[in-house]
Amino acid sequence: MSEQSKEPVTPEDAAPQAEVAAPPTEAQAADGAEQERAPDDGATRPPALVTALAVAALVAALAAALWFGVGWARAAFVDGARADARDSALDAARQAAINMTSMNIDDVPGSLALARSSMTGAILESAEKNRAQSEQMATQAGVGMSAKVLGAALTELTGERDHATALVVLQVTETKPDRAPSDYRYTWSLSMAKDGEVWKAEQVASLSQPVLLSGPGPQDQPGAQDQPGADQPGQPAPTEPAQEGNR
């Protein structure tokens, strides 16, 4: 038998085998390690960041809810109640000023009773005490009175919301059969107090003399010093209409 001849292996033929079997270089090994670690870092960092952001958002939401909740409660139960008290006191002061500067000469007792319905405290006691005298004076004077509010503002309200002070400016028209009507401007300060659930005037003070706006004015009228009760500056004029100098 003849032996088959073997061809010699050249370096070119052995090169591919060497390339396949060659171990990775240090740079390749480092790149592979980085690629293996990268998924781990990517998988852990985002959840931690999301958790921190969620906690911060929750804290902010709770703080906002607490802030606006307290503000809403204050507005509803504290500021709202105070605003209602201010409105009620001011409305009552307007009405009291009108009632105290109104006189129907055909119904003097009714007009004075209307004025007293807006009073409380010492001023009411004085009006009750001088009721007969006031009716007599109003009848003798024969001066009809009507009023409208030109402006009003509440200048004070206590923390208990049961006392207040109001400034009221009125236009009061006085009429008498033998002369033309006269319009006056009154400026009053009214101290208001709660009588049960109703605001009433407990003190009235004139801040200035009545100002004649139109008409002939008080012609041939007796001065305040000639009228009973003229030494009572706190007594409102409507209970004694003839006292033109004590309005």
mmCIF file of C-alpha atoms in Angstrom:
data_model
loop_
_atom_site.group_PDB
_atom_site.id
_atom_site.type_symbol
_atom_site.label_atom_id
_atom_site.label_comp_id
_atom_site.label_asym_id
_atom_site.label_seq_id
_atom_site.Cartn_x
_atom_site.Cartn_y
_atom_site.Cartn_z
ATOM 1 C CA MET A 1 0.000 0.000 0.000
ATOM 2 C CA SER A 2 1.235 3.379 -0.868
ATOM 3 C CA GLU A 3 1.070 6.027 1.755
ATOM 4 C CA GLN A 4 -0.811 9.194 0.918
ATOM 5 C CA SER A 5 1.412 12.161 0.877
ATOM 6 C CA LYS A 6 0.561 14.936 3.292
ATOM 7 C CA GLU A 7 0.781 18.472 2.150
ATOM 8 C CA PRO A 8 2.694 20.717 4.404
ATOM 9 C CA VAL A 9 0.684 23.242 6.465
ATOM 10 C CA THR A 10 1.559 26.770 5.582
ATOM 11 C CA PRO A 11 1.396 29.729 8.061
ATOM 12 C CA GLU A 12 -1.495 31.191 6.091
ATOM 13 C CA ASP A 13 -3.562 28.053 6.660
ATOM 14 C CA ALA A 14 -2.883 28.084 10.408
ATOM 15 C CA ALA A 15 -3.759 31.756 10.947
ATOM 16 C CA PRO A 16 -7.552 31.376 11.026
ATOM 17 C CA GLN A 17 -7.315 28.742 13.688
ATOM 18 C CA ALA A 18 -5.111 30.980 15.765
ATOM 19 C CA GLU A 19 -7.530 33.857 15.447
ATOM 20 C CA VAL A 20 -10.469 31.800 16.650
ATOM 21 C CA ALA A 21 -8.667 30.415 19.606
ATOM 22 C CA ALA A 22 -7.052 33.699 20.673
ATOM 23 C CA PRO A 23 -8.126 34.885 24.164
ATOM 24 C CA PRO A 24 -9.773 38.362 24.543
ATOM 25 C CA THR A 25 -7.558 41.309 25.150
ATOM 26 C CA GLU A 26 -7.664 43.379 28.398
ATOM 27 C CA ALA A 27 -9.605 46.182 26.688
ATOM 28 C CA GLN A 28 -12.220 43.751 25.430
ATOM 29 C CA ALA A 29 -12.573 42.232 28.893
ATOM 30 C CA ALA A 30 -13.078 45.657 30.464
ATOM 31 C CA ASP A 31 -15.747 46.589 27.908
ATOM 32 C CA GLY A 32 -17.571 43.353 28.620
ATOM 33 C CA ALA A 33 -17.541 43.990 32.341
ATOM 34 C CA GLU A 34 -18.956 47.506 31.855
ATOM 35 C CA GLN A 35 -21.722 46.126 29.660
ATOM 36 C CA GLU A 36 -22.573 43.558 32.324
ATOM 37 C CA ARG A 37 -22.706 46.183 35.106
ATOM 38 C CA ALA A 38 -24.679 48.783 33.112
ATOM 39 C CA PRO A 39 -28.021 46.959 33.235
ATOM 40 C CA ASP A 40 -27.712 46.650 37.031
ATOM 41 C CA ASP A 41 -27.140 50.402 37.480
ATOM 42 C CA GLY A 42 -29.941 51.272 35.106
ATOM 43 C CA ALA A 43 -32.307 48.968 36.915
ATOM 44 C CA THR A 44 -31.659 50.419 40.378
ATOM 45 C CA ARG A 45 -31.241 54.189 39.907
ATOM 46 C CA PRO A 46 -34.576 55.162 38.237
ATOM 47 C CA PRO A 47 -36.788 53.561 40.940
ATOM 48 C CA ALA A 48 -34.913 55.443 43.680
ATOM 49 C CA LEU A 49 -35.304 58.753 41.841
ATOM 50 C CA VAL A 50 -38.991 58.116 41.173
ATOM 51 C CA THR A 51 -39.575 57.279 44.839
ATOM 52 C CA ALA A 52 -37.921 60.506 45.983
ATOM 53 C CA LEU A 53 -39.966 62.579 43.556
ATOM 54 C CA ALA A 54 -43.175 60.842 44.612
ATOM 55 C CA VAL A 55 -42.481 61.509 48.291
ATOM 56 C CA ALA A 56 -41.718 65.166 47.581
ATOM 57 C CA ALA A 57 -44.914 65.531 45.558
ATOM 58 C CA LEU A 58 -46.943 63.894 48.330
ATOM 59 C CA VAL A 59 -45.485 66.209 50.963
ATOM 60 C CA ALA A 60 -46.213 69.241 48.788
ATOM 61 C CA ALA A 61 -49.770 68.060 48.179
ATOM 62 C CA LEU A 62 -50.387 67.518 51.893
ATOM 63 C CA ALA A 63 -48.954 70.930 52.738
ATOM 64 C CA ALA A 64 -51.139 72.600 50.116
ATOM 65 C CA ALA A 65 -54.214 70.744 51.328
ATOM 66 C CA LEU A 66 -53.509 71.787 54.910
ATOM 67 C CA TRP A 67 -52.911 75.425 53.940
ATOM 68 C CA PHE A 68 -55.988 75.766 51.779
ATOM 69 C CA GLY A 69 -58.067 73.715 54.193
ATOM 70 C CA VAL A 70 -57.236 76.017 57.093
ATOM 71 C CA GLY A 71 -57.808 79.070 54.899
ATOM 72 C CA TRP A 72 -61.172 77.757 53.742
ATOM 73 C CA ALA A 73 -62.246 76.965 57.286
ATOM 74 C CA ARG A 74 -61.207 80.414 58.488
ATOM 75 C CA ALA A 75 -63.014 82.103 55.609
ATOM 76 C CA ALA A 76 -66.131 80.032 56.174
ATOM 77 C CA PHE A 77 -66.383 80.101 59.953
ATOM 78 C CA VAL A 78 -64.400 83.124 61.168
ATOM 79 C CA ASP A 79 -64.128 85.712 58.425
ATOM 80 C CA GLY A 80 -67.583 84.813 57.120
ATOM 81 C CA ALA A 81 -69.227 85.252 60.518
ATOM 82 C CA ARG A 82 -67.423 88.549 61.059
ATOM 83 C CA ALA A 83 -68.469 89.830 57.634
ATOM 84 C CA ASP A 84 -72.082 88.892 58.386
ATOM 85 C CA ALA A 85 -71.900 90.746 61.703
ATOM 86 C CA ARG A 86 -70.480 93.836 60.003
ATOM 87 C CA ASP A 87 -73.221 93.833 57.384
ATOM 88 C CA SER A 88 -75.964 93.338 59.965
ATOM 89 C CA ALA A 89 -74.632 96.071 62.257
ATOM 90 C CA LEU A 90 -74.268 98.548 59.401
ATOM 91 C CA ASP A 91 -77.749 97.833 58.044
ATOM 92 C CA ALA A 92 -79.195 98.306 61.529
ATOM 93 C CA ALA A 93 -77.308 101.591 61.982
ATOM 94 C CA ARG A 94 -78.719 102.913 58.710
ATOM 95 C CA GLN A 95 -82.241 101.938 59.698
ATOM 96 C CA ALA A 96 -81.872 103.328 63.223
ATOM 97 C CA ALA A 97 -80.709 106.686 61.870
ATOM 98 C CA ILE A 98 -83.690 106.826 59.516
ATOM 99 C CA ASN A 99 -86.157 105.829 62.244
ATOM 100 C CA MET A 100 -84.783 108.493 64.588
ATOM 101 C CA THR A 101 -85.063 111.248 61.993
ATOM 102 C CA SER A 102 -88.563 110.456 60.768
ATOM 103 C CA MET A 103 -91.707 112.144 62.035
ATOM 104 C CA ASN A 104 -95.230 111.757 60.718
ATOM 105 C CA ILE A 105 -97.018 114.700 62.258
ATOM 106 C CA ASP A 106 -100.328 112.857 61.842
ATOM 107 C CA ASP A 107 -99.039 109.979 63.965
ATOM 108 C CA VAL A 108 -96.630 111.385 66.511
ATOM 109 C CA PRO A 109 -96.905 108.463 68.981
ATOM 110 C CA GLY A 110 -96.282 105.960 66.180
ATOM 111 C CA SER A 111 -93.267 107.905 64.896
ATOM 112 C CA LEU A 112 -91.697 108.081 68.344
ATOM 113 C CA ALA A 113 -92.420 104.386 68.916
ATOM 114 C CA LEU A 114 -90.621 103.634 65.646
ATOM 115 C CA ALA A 115 -87.611 105.609 66.853
ATOM 116 C CA ARG A 116 -87.605 103.750 70.180
ATOM 117 C CA SER A 117 -87.709 100.399 68.381
ATOM 118 C CA SER A 118 -84.160 101.076 67.179
ATOM 119 C CA MET A 119 -82.833 101.989 70.655
ATOM 120 C CA THR A 120 -81.448 100.026 73.558
ATOM 121 C CA GLY A 121 -79.779 100.699 76.883
ATOM 122 C CA ALA A 122 -79.672 104.170 78.440
ATOM 123 C CA ILE A 123 -80.923 105.972 75.345
ATOM 124 C CA LEU A 124 -84.056 103.806 75.327
ATOM 125 C CA GLU A 125 -84.606 104.387 79.029
ATOM 126 C CA SER A 126 -84.389 108.152 78.485
ATOM 127 C CA ALA A 127 -86.803 108.029 75.547
ATOM 128 C CA GLU A 128 -89.274 105.958 77.552
ATOM 129 C CA LYS A 129 -89.007 108.328 80.504
ATOM 130 C CA ASN A 130 -89.629 111.404 78.337
ATOM 131 C CA ARG A 131 -92.245 109.833 76.074
ATOM 132 C CA ALA A 132 -95.129 112.122 77.025
ATOM 133 C CA GLN A 133 -92.956 115.228 76.881
ATOM 134 C CA SER A 134 -91.583 114.262 73.455
ATOM 135 C CA GLU A 135 -95.066 113.653 72.052
ATOM 136 C CA GLN A 136 -96.250 117.042 73.305
ATOM 137 C CA MET A 137 -93.241 118.862 71.847
ATOM 138 C CA ALA A 138 -93.545 117.129 68.470
ATOM 139 C CA THR A 139 -97.235 117.950 68.225
ATOM 140 C CA GLN A 140 -96.670 121.604 69.120
ATOM 141 C CA ALA A 141 -93.794 121.972 66.646
ATOM 142 C CA GLY A 142 -95.823 120.521 63.791
ATOM 143 C CA VAL A 143 -92.655 119.688 61.828
ATOM 144 C CA GLY A 144 -92.718 116.614 59.644
ATOM 145 C CA MET A 145 -89.417 114.859 59.027
ATOM 146 C CA SER A 146 -88.224 112.297 56.489
ATOM 147 C CA ALA A 147 -84.722 111.003 55.910
ATOM 148 C CA LYS A 148 -82.528 109.067 53.538
ATOM 149 C CA VAL A 149 -78.989 107.784 53.986
ATOM 150 C CA LEU A 150 -76.344 109.507 51.879
ATOM 151 C CA GLY A 151 -73.514 107.293 53.096
ATOM 152 C CA ALA A 152 -72.614 104.941 55.911
ATOM 153 C CA ALA A 153 -69.640 102.932 57.093
ATOM 154 C CA LEU A 154 -68.822 100.703 60.023
ATOM 155 C CA THR A 155 -65.785 102.066 61.837
ATOM 156 C CA GLU A 156 -65.494 99.490 64.630
ATOM 157 C CA LEU A 157 -66.572 95.945 65.464
ATOM 158 C CA THR A 158 -65.581 94.182 68.668
ATOM 159 C CA GLY A 159 -64.036 90.737 68.670
ATOM 160 C CA GLU A 160 -67.173 89.306 70.272
ATOM 161 C CA ARG A 161 -69.195 90.777 67.379
ATOM 162 C CA ASP A 162 -71.782 92.279 69.755
ATOM 163 C CA HIS A 163 -70.785 95.974 69.720
ATOM 164 C CA ALA A 164 -70.017 98.220 66.775
ATOM 165 C CA THR A 165 -69.696 101.860 65.804
ATOM 166 C CA ALA A 166 -71.071 103.299 62.578
ATOM 167 C CA LEU A 167 -70.797 106.632 60.820
ATOM 168 C CA VAL A 168 -73.985 107.647 59.021
ATOM 169 C CA VAL A 169 -74.589 110.714 56.858
ATOM 170 C CA LEU A 170 -78.243 111.595 56.306
ATOM 171 C CA GLN A 171 -80.297 113.991 54.285
ATOM 172 C CA VAL A 172 -83.220 115.049 56.457
ATOM 173 C CA THR A 173 -86.140 116.953 54.975
ATOM 174 C CA GLU A 174 -88.270 119.050 57.324
ATOM 175 C CA THR A 175 -91.708 120.180 56.254
ATOM 176 C CA LYS A 176 -94.234 122.543 57.780
ATOM 177 C CA PRO A 177 -97.572 123.704 56.358
ATOM 178 C CA ASP A 178 -96.682 127.409 56.351
ATOM 179 C CA ARG A 179 -93.250 127.212 54.703
ATOM 180 C CA ALA A 180 -91.229 125.449 52.018
ATOM 181 C CA PRO A 181 -89.359 122.239 52.862
ATOM 182 C CA SER A 182 -85.780 122.484 54.084
ATOM 183 C CA ASP A 183 -83.118 119.845 53.491
ATOM 184 C CA TYR A 184 -80.329 119.291 56.001
ATOM 185 C CA ARG A 185 -77.289 117.067 56.133
ATOM 186 C CA TYR A 186 -76.757 115.269 59.423
ATOM 187 C CA THR A 187 -73.564 113.429 60.343
ATOM 188 C CA TRP A 188 -74.019 110.963 63.165
ATOM 189 C CA SER A 189 -71.928 108.431 65.014
ATOM 190 C CA LEU A 190 -74.016 105.544 66.300
ATOM 191 C CA SER A 191 -72.823 103.068 68.884
ATOM 192 C CA MET A 192 -74.585 99.807 68.103
ATOM 193 C CA ALA A 193 -75.139 96.867 70.441
ATOM 194 C CA LYS A 194 -76.795 93.515 70.016
ATOM 195 C CA ASP A 195 -80.106 93.238 71.852
ATOM 196 C CA GLY A 196 -80.693 89.510 71.599
ATOM 197 C CA GLU A 197 -80.217 88.872 67.882
ATOM 198 C CA VAL A 198 -81.079 92.433 66.794
ATOM 199 C CA TRP A 199 -78.629 95.319 66.458
ATOM 200 C CA LYS A 200 -79.847 98.555 68.074
ATOM 201 C CA ALA A 201 -78.413 101.976 68.868
ATOM 202 C CA GLU A 202 -77.247 102.455 72.442
ATOM 203 C CA GLN A 203 -75.737 105.905 71.891
ATOM 204 C CA VAL A 204 -76.060 108.616 69.235
ATOM 205 C CA ALA A 205 -73.718 111.564 68.814
ATOM 206 C CA SER A 206 -73.897 114.383 66.271
ATOM 207 C CA LEU A 207 -70.441 115.023 64.806
ATOM 208 C CA SER A 208 -71.353 118.481 63.514
ATOM 209 C CA GLN A 209 -74.187 120.974 63.354
ATOM 210 C CA PRO A 210 -76.820 120.198 60.716
ATOM 211 C CA VAL A 211 -75.867 121.697 57.353
ATOM 212 C CA LEU A 212 -78.624 123.411 55.378
ATOM 213 C CA LEU A 213 -78.631 121.995 51.848
ATOM 214 C CA SER A 214 -81.701 123.724 50.438
ATOM 215 C CA GLY A 215 -84.823 125.573 51.515
ATOM 216 C CA PRO A 216 -85.457 128.482 53.865
ATOM 217 C CA GLY A 217 -84.026 126.835 56.954
ATOM 218 C CA PRO A 218 -85.215 127.246 60.549
ATOM 219 C CA GLN A 219 -87.065 130.558 60.400
ATOM 220 C CA ASP A 220 -88.379 131.960 63.667
ATOM 221 C CA GLN A 221 -87.626 128.746 65.511
ATOM 222 C CA PRO A 222 -86.734 128.854 69.229
ATOM 223 C CA GLY A 223 -83.137 128.044 70.099
ATOM 224 C CA ALA A 224 -82.110 124.797 71.705
ATOM 225 C CA GLN A 225 -81.501 126.511 75.001
ATOM 226 C CA ASP A 226 -85.229 127.303 75.223
ATOM 227 C CA GLN A 227 -86.298 123.672 74.788
ATOM 228 C CA PRO A 228 -86.650 121.032 77.510
ATOM 229 C CA GLY A 229 -83.876 118.453 77.404
ATOM 230 C CA ALA A 230 -81.483 120.650 75.408
ATOM 231 C CA ASP A 231 -78.777 119.873 77.952
ATOM 232 C CA GLN A 232 -78.784 116.214 76.884
ATOM 233 C CA PRO A 233 -76.344 116.058 73.941
ATOM 234 C CA GLY A 234 -76.708 112.298 73.701
ATOM 235 C CA GLN A 235 -80.481 112.518 73.187
ATOM 236 C CA PRO A 236 -81.293 112.097 69.480
ATOM 237 C CA ALA A 237 -83.236 114.910 67.866
ATOM 238 C CA PRO A 238 -86.151 112.793 66.562
ATOM 239 C CA THR A 239 -87.493 112.181 70.068
ATOM 240 C CA GLU A 240 -87.707 115.964 70.448
ATOM 241 C CA PRO A 241 -88.171 117.314 66.881
ATOM 242 C CA ALA A 242 -88.605 120.939 67.932
ATOM 243 C CA GLN A 243 -84.970 121.096 69.092
ATOM 244 C CA GLU A 244 -83.456 122.241 65.830
ATOM 245 C CA GLY A 245 -80.263 123.244 67.572
ATOM 246 C CA ASN A 246 -79.751 119.797 69.131
ATOM 247 C CA ARG A 247 -79.712 117.555 66.084
#
